One Martini backbone bead per residue (centre of mass of N, CA, C, O) as a GRO file, in nm:
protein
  193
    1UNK     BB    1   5.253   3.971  13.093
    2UNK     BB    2   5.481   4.083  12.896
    3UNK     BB    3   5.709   3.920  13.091
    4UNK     BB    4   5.633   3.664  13.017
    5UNK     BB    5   5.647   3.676  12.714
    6UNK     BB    6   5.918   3.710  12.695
    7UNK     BB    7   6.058   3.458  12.835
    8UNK     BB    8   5.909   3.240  12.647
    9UNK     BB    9   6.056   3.364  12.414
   10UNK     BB   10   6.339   3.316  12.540
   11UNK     BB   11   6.311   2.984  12.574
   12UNK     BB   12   6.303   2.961  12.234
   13UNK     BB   13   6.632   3.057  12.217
   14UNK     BB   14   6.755   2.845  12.391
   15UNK     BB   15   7.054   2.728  12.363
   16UNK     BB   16   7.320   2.590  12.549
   17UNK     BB   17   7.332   2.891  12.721
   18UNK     BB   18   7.222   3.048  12.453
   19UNK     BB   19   7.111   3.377  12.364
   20UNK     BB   20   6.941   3.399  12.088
   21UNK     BB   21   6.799   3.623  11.889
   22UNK     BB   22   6.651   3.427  11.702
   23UNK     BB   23   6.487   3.161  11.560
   24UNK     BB   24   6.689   3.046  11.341
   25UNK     BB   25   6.983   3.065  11.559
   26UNK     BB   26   6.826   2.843  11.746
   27UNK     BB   27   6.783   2.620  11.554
   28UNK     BB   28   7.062   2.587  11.471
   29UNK     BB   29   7.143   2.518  11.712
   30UNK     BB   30   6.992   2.271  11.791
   31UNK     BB   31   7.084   2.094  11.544
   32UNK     BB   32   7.408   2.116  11.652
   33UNK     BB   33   7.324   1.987  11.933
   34UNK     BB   34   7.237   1.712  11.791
   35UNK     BB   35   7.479   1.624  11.653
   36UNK     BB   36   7.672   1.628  11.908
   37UNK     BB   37   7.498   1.411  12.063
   38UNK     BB   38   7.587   1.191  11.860
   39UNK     BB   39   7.891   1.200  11.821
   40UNK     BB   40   7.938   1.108  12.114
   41UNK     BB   41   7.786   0.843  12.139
   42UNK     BB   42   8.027   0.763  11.863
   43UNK     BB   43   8.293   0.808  12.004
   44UNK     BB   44   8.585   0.637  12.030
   45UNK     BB   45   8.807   0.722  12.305
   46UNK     BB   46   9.036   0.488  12.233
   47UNK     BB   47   9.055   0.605  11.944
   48UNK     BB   48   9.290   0.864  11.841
   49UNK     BB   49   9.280   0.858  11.546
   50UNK     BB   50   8.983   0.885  11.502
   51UNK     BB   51   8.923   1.159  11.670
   52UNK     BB   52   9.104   1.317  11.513
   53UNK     BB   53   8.980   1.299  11.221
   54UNK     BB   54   8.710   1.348  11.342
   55UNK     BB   55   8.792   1.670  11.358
   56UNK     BB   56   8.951   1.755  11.105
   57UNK     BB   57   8.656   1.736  10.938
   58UNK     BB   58   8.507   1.920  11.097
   59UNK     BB   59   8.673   2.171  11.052
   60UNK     BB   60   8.728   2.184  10.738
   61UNK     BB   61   8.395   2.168  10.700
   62UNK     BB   62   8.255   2.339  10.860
   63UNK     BB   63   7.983   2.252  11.018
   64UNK     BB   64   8.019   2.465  11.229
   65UNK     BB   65   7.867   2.783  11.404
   66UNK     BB   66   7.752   2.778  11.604
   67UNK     BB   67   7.817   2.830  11.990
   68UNK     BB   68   7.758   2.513  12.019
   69UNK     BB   69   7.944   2.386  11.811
   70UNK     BB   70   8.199   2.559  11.913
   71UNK     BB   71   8.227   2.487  12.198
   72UNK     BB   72   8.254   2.129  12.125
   73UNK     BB   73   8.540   2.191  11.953
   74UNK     BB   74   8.703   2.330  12.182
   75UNK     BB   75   8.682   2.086  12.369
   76UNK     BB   76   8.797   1.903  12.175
   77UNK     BB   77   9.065   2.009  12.139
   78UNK     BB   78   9.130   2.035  12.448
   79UNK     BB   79   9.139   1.745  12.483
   80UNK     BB   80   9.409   1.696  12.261
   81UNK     BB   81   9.600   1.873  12.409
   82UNK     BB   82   9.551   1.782  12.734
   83UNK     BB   83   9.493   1.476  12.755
   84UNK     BB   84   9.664   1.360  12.463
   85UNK     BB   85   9.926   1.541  12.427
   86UNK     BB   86   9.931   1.700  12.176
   87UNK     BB   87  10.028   1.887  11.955
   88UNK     BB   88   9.906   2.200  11.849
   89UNK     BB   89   9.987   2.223  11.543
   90UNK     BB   90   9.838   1.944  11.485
   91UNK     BB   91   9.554   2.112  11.565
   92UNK     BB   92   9.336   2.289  11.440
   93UNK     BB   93   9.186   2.537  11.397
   94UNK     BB   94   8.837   2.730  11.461
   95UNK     BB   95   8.662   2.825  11.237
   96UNK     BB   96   8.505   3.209  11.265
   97UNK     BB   97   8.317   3.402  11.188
   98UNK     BB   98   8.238   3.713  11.117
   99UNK     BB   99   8.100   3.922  11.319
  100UNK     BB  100   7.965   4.075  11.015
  101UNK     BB  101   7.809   3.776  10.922
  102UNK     BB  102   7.584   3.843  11.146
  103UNK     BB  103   7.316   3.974  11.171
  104UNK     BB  104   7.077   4.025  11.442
  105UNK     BB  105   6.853   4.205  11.257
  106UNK     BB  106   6.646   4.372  11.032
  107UNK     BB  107   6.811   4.675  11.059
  108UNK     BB  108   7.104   4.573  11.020
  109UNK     BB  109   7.084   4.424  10.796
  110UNK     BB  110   6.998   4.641  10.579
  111UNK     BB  111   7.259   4.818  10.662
  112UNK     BB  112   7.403   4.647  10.539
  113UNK     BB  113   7.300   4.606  10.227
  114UNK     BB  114   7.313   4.908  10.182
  115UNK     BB  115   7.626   4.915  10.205
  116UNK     BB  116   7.704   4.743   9.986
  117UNK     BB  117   7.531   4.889   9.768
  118UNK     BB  118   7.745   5.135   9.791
  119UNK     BB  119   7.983   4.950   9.692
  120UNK     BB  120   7.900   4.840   9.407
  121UNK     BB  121   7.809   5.131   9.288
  122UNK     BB  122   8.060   5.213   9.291
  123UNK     BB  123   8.214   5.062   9.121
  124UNK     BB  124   8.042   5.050   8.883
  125UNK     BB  125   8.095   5.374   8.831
  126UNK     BB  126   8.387   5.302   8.725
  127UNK     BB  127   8.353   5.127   8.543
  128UNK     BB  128   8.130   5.300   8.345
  129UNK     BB  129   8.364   5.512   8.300
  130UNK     BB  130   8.581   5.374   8.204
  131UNK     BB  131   8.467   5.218   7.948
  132UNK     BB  132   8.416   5.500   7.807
  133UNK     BB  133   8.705   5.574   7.784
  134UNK     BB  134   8.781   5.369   7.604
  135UNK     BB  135   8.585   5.410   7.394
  136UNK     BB  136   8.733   5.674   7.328
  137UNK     BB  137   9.019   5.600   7.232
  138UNK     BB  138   8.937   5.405   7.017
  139UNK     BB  139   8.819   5.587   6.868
  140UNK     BB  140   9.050   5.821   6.852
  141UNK     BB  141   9.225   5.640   6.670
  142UNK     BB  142   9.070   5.598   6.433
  143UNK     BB  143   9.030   5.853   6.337
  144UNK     BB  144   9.295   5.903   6.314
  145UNK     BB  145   9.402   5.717   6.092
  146UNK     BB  146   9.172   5.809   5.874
  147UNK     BB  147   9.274   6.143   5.871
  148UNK     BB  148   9.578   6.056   5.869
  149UNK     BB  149   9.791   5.996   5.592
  150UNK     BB  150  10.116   6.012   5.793
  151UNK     BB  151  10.012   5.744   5.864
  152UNK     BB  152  10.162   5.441   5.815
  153UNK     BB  153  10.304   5.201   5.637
  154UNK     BB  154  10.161   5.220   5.401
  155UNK     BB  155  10.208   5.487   5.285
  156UNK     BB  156  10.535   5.459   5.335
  157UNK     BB  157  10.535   5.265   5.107
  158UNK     BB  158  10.431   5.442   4.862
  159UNK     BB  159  10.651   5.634   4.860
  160UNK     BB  160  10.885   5.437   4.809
  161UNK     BB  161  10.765   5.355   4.532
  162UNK     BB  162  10.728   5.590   4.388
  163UNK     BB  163  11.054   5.690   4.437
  164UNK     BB  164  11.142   5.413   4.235
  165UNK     BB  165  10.950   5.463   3.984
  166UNK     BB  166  11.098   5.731   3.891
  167UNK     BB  167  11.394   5.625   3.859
  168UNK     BB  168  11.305   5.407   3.653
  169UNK     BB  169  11.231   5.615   3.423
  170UNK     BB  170  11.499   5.783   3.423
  171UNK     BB  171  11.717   5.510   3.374
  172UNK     BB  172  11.520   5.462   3.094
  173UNK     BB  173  11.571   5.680   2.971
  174UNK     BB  174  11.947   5.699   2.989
  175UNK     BB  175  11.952   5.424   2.824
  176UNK     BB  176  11.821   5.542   2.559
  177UNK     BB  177  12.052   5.759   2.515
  178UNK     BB  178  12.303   5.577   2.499
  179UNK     BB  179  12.218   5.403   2.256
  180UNK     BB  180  12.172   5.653   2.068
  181UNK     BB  181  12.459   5.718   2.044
  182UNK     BB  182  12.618   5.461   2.001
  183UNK     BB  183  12.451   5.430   1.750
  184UNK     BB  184  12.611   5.734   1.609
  185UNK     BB  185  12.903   5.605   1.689
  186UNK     BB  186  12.932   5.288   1.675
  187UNK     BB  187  12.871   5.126   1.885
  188UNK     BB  188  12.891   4.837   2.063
  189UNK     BB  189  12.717   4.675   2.322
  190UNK     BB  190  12.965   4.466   2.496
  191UNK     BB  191  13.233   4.616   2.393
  192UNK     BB  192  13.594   4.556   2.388
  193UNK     BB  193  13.871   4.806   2.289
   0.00000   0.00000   0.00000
């Protein structure tokens, strides 16, 4: 009885004689099995442009997944390249999913998750150091700043003016003594003897 029940279980799993996983990628493949002979039934085989075109759209928009679709695509092109005499190279070929892009049951789909998920916490926590580390670095910048007098532009411009302020008292006590004796000896200031 067990074994009735896996057959009819797997006969609605099979579609175009591949036996699939699951009850959703049988479905999908179903869908695209219809899909595939609607094509069929409107594809003028005399228009060699229509038929080519409508190849190159159905590769470039990824349409077909399953394995039902894919298969129609590979005799499609086969016929383009081997009946049709096409070079090879004007034919796209057909992007295939990669093998661990469907996991096949809720055990695998589990460890994929899992394992996604362990590789985006390691990331989070370098991001997460990282952030630290710079907002580390941006502090102690700030500190030594405000800390240390003998940095930054301001500073060195006081000091500079500072010392040319200097200058100029001296400048300035010097000239008032040098007028004051000019006038004990009777010189008059701009006149050439």
């Amino acid at each position: 009885m067990e074994q009735e029940q896996n057959v009819s279980e797997e006969q609605g799993l099979i579609v175009g004689g591949f036996l699939f996983g699951s009850n959703k990628d049988a479905q999908n493949a179903l869908r695209e099995q219809r899909n595939v002979e609607a094509l069929k039934e409107k594809i003028d085989f005399n228009n060699v442009n229509e038929i080519t075109a409508l190849y190159k759209r159905l590769v470039e928009r990824k349409v077909f997944k399953t394995l039902v679709g894919l298969q129609f695509l590979s005799e499609y092109r086969e016929y383009l390249v081997e009946d049709l005499h096409m070079d090879e190279a004007d034919v796209p070929y057909i992007y295939v999913l990669p093998s661990g892009g469907f996991p096949r049951n809720k055990q695998e789909q589990l460890e994929f998750l899992q394992n996604e998920n362990q590789k985006i916490e390691a990331e989070k926590r370098k991001y997460v150091i990282s952030t630290f580390v710079l907002i580390g670095v941006i502090i102690a910048m700030f500190i030594i700043t405000v800390l240390n007098p003998n940095v930054g532009y301001i500073n060195t411009e006081n000091k500079i003016l500072n010392r040319y302020a200097g200058w100029e008292e001296d400048l300035t006590r010097r000239e008032a003594e040098i007028r004051e004796r000019e006038a004990e000896l009777g010189i008059s200031p701009g006149k050439d003897n």
